[in-house]
Amino acid sequence: MHVIESGNVAAANGVKLARAHVVAAYPITPQTPLTEKLSEFVDAGEMDAEYIPVESEHSALSVCIAASSAGSRPFTATSANGLLYMSEQLHWAAGARLPIVMCVVNRGIGAPWTVWNDQQDAFSQRDAGWVQLFACDHQQIIDTVIQAYAIAETVSIPVMVCYDGYILSHTYMPFEIPDSDTVDGFLPAFSPEYALNPAKPCNLNTVTLPDIRPDVRGDTAPGYMEIRHNLHTDMREALNVIKTVDEKFYSIFGRGGHCFIEPYNCEDAEYIAVCIGSLSYQLRDVVDALRQDRIKIGVCGLRVYRPFPDEAIRETFKSAKGIIVLEKALSYGYEGALYADIKAALYDCDNRPFIHNYILGLGGREIKTQQLLDALRQSCTIDIPVPQWIGLKM
Amino acid sequence: MTQKNFACRISRSEPGPGDGGRTGSWRVLRPVIDLEKCIPAKRNKPACFTCWLYCPDGCITRTIPPTIDYEYCKGCEICAEECPVGAITMVEETVFIKEEK
Ligand code: SF4
Ligand code: SF4
């Protein structure tokens, strides 16, 4: 069924189709309409789920952690300071290896208060041990939510589905809501290999001493370091799973096919602009305009930030002359985090392209097409210190 | 992949001895029961057992005489504090290290 609806409604429909059993969320702008839609679905009996109203984001994720430990399929969503408020539980959910799916509707972080879009919220949680996927339009939001459960449940790692606040969450776009039978075929009911069972009581995520220990049966139980090492190797393995899930999705729904990087006009590109989220679609117009001036430039939108698709980045960028990374987030006191990660990924290439970094759109600062044109043109012509700021008025 | 061996990818413990780790290595003071003073040992009757009741790690037996499992006793001193006749004294572990040498 094709509809014209908001990005938040697209996400809610994805959650409904994924048959989440438990929804626990605390409203925060610009995520609110998503949770409202889910409570409508549950209230109308369209979704067979328990909607648990909680008093905070910390509790929202705690409820999801409990629900997931009991073997159900939970969902939560948040933005900005709400994400930071659940930060402790983010790390917990990852260490406890719970396949929770959460939407992060990207918004700038206070202080000062802002409700508008940038991506500092998700970027600040980069190292929490969650898979981080980003959507560029409404179709990708609904498709990514469905895929997120398949990924999370295969690798037992929680997944964040991020999309830009307002720009995607509140704008209306046409998208297809796939029919539920087809989604059921793609995403079977969750059958965890292990779940809480009153008949077999146990403690989960108990204190681990610095060293390994024998368990009650005398077998060696992993220590903290082994558990964390496994999280890391499984995160790396998740790259393959993201790819497989995307291929399966493509074969059934005919959408996707760019699981790590979505390129536009990159086949013969000497310069490639790189960013995450909806900005990559805005940049397509800019790239088209520059192509008219015979500048061989393309744009790549990164779909996955963690696990970092370094292999795909090397493959796509290694023969370019220059890479221009545009970011709605910043590692304060250094440079853009994505820029730093891409630089590191290209370190081993024989002929490294130059890499520029632009910080833009913080706290919803308008990003004008002309500014992007000027910036990219500048990067294709001269060497500049990094990071540069776009749209800064001082 | 991880679905198969999920249990070894998290910290999980079941009821039973030792699944909290060998807490005995934490001990700096070792509780030693003086059987001359200990009530059940002296009277040969199942009486008192206050230490058994209070030990937070369940490492004292409810036997005549009571015994302490030093594999897990973490040396918290609660038993010594609670013993009504002062039968338990806390002895520096270094004394035993010297003895073992
Ligand atoms: S509390 Fe003291 S007297 Fe009572 S059983 Fe224990 S050691 Fe003996
Ligand atoms: S109460 Fe404390 S010191 Fe006494 S046996 Fe138990 S763990 Fe050891």
PDB file of C-alpha atoms in Angstrom, chain A residues 8-9 12 23 25-44 47 51 75 77 170:
ATOM      1  CA  ASN A   8       7.582   9.106  12.251  1.00  0.00           C
ATOM      2  CA  VAL A   9       4.514   7.322  10.902  1.00  0.00           C
ATOM      3  CA  ALA A  12       5.634   3.311  13.514  1.00  0.00           C
ATOM      4  CA  VAL A  23       6.679  -0.747  23.331  1.00  0.00           C
ATOM      5  CA  ALA A  25       8.909   5.009  25.287  1.00  0.00           C
ATOM      6  CA  TYR A  26       8.910   8.457  26.793  1.00  0.00           C
ATOM      7  CA  PRO A  27       7.819  11.265  24.470  1.00  0.00           C
ATOM      8  CA  ILE A  28      10.448  13.766  23.359  1.00  0.00           C
ATOM      9  CA  THR A  29      10.466  16.143  20.404  1.00  0.00           C
ATOM     10  CA  PRO A  30      10.828  15.275  17.523  1.00  0.00           C
ATOM     11  CA  GLN A  31      10.193  11.584  18.310  1.00  0.00           C
ATOM     12  CA  THR A  32       6.775  12.137  19.958  1.00  0.00           C
ATOM     13  CA  PRO A  33       4.466  11.485  16.969  1.00  0.00           C
ATOM     14  CA  LEU A  34       6.136   8.083  16.518  1.00  0.00           C
ATOM     15  CA  THR A  35       5.235   6.890  20.016  1.00  0.00           C
ATOM     16  CA  GLU A  36       1.793   8.481  19.742  1.00  0.00           C
ATOM     17  CA  LYS A  37       1.161   6.534  16.563  1.00  0.00           C
ATOM     18  CA  LEU A  38       2.255   3.304  18.236  1.00  0.00           C
ATOM     19  CA  SER A  39      -0.051   3.889  21.196  1.00  0.00           C
ATOM     20  CA  GLU A  40      -2.892   4.468  18.699  1.00  0.00           C
ATOM     21  CA  PHE A  41      -2.074   1.176  16.979  1.00  0.00           C
ATOM     22  CA  VAL A  42      -2.076  -0.685  20.294  1.00  0.00           C
ATOM     23  CA  ASP A  43      -5.230   1.053  21.496  1.00  0.00           C
ATOM     24  CA  ALA A  44      -7.078   0.229  18.271  1.00  0.00           C
ATOM     25  CA  MET A  47      -0.915  -4.133  17.115  1.00  0.00           C
ATOM     26  CA  TYR A  51       2.403  -0.416  25.509  1.00  0.00           C
ATOM     27  CA  PHE A  75      10.840  -1.338  20.737  1.00  0.00           C
ATOM     28  CA  ALA A  77      12.467   5.470  20.502  1.00  0.00           C
ATOM     29  CA  HIS A 170       7.814  15.619  10.373  1.00  0.00           C
TER      30      HIS A 170
END
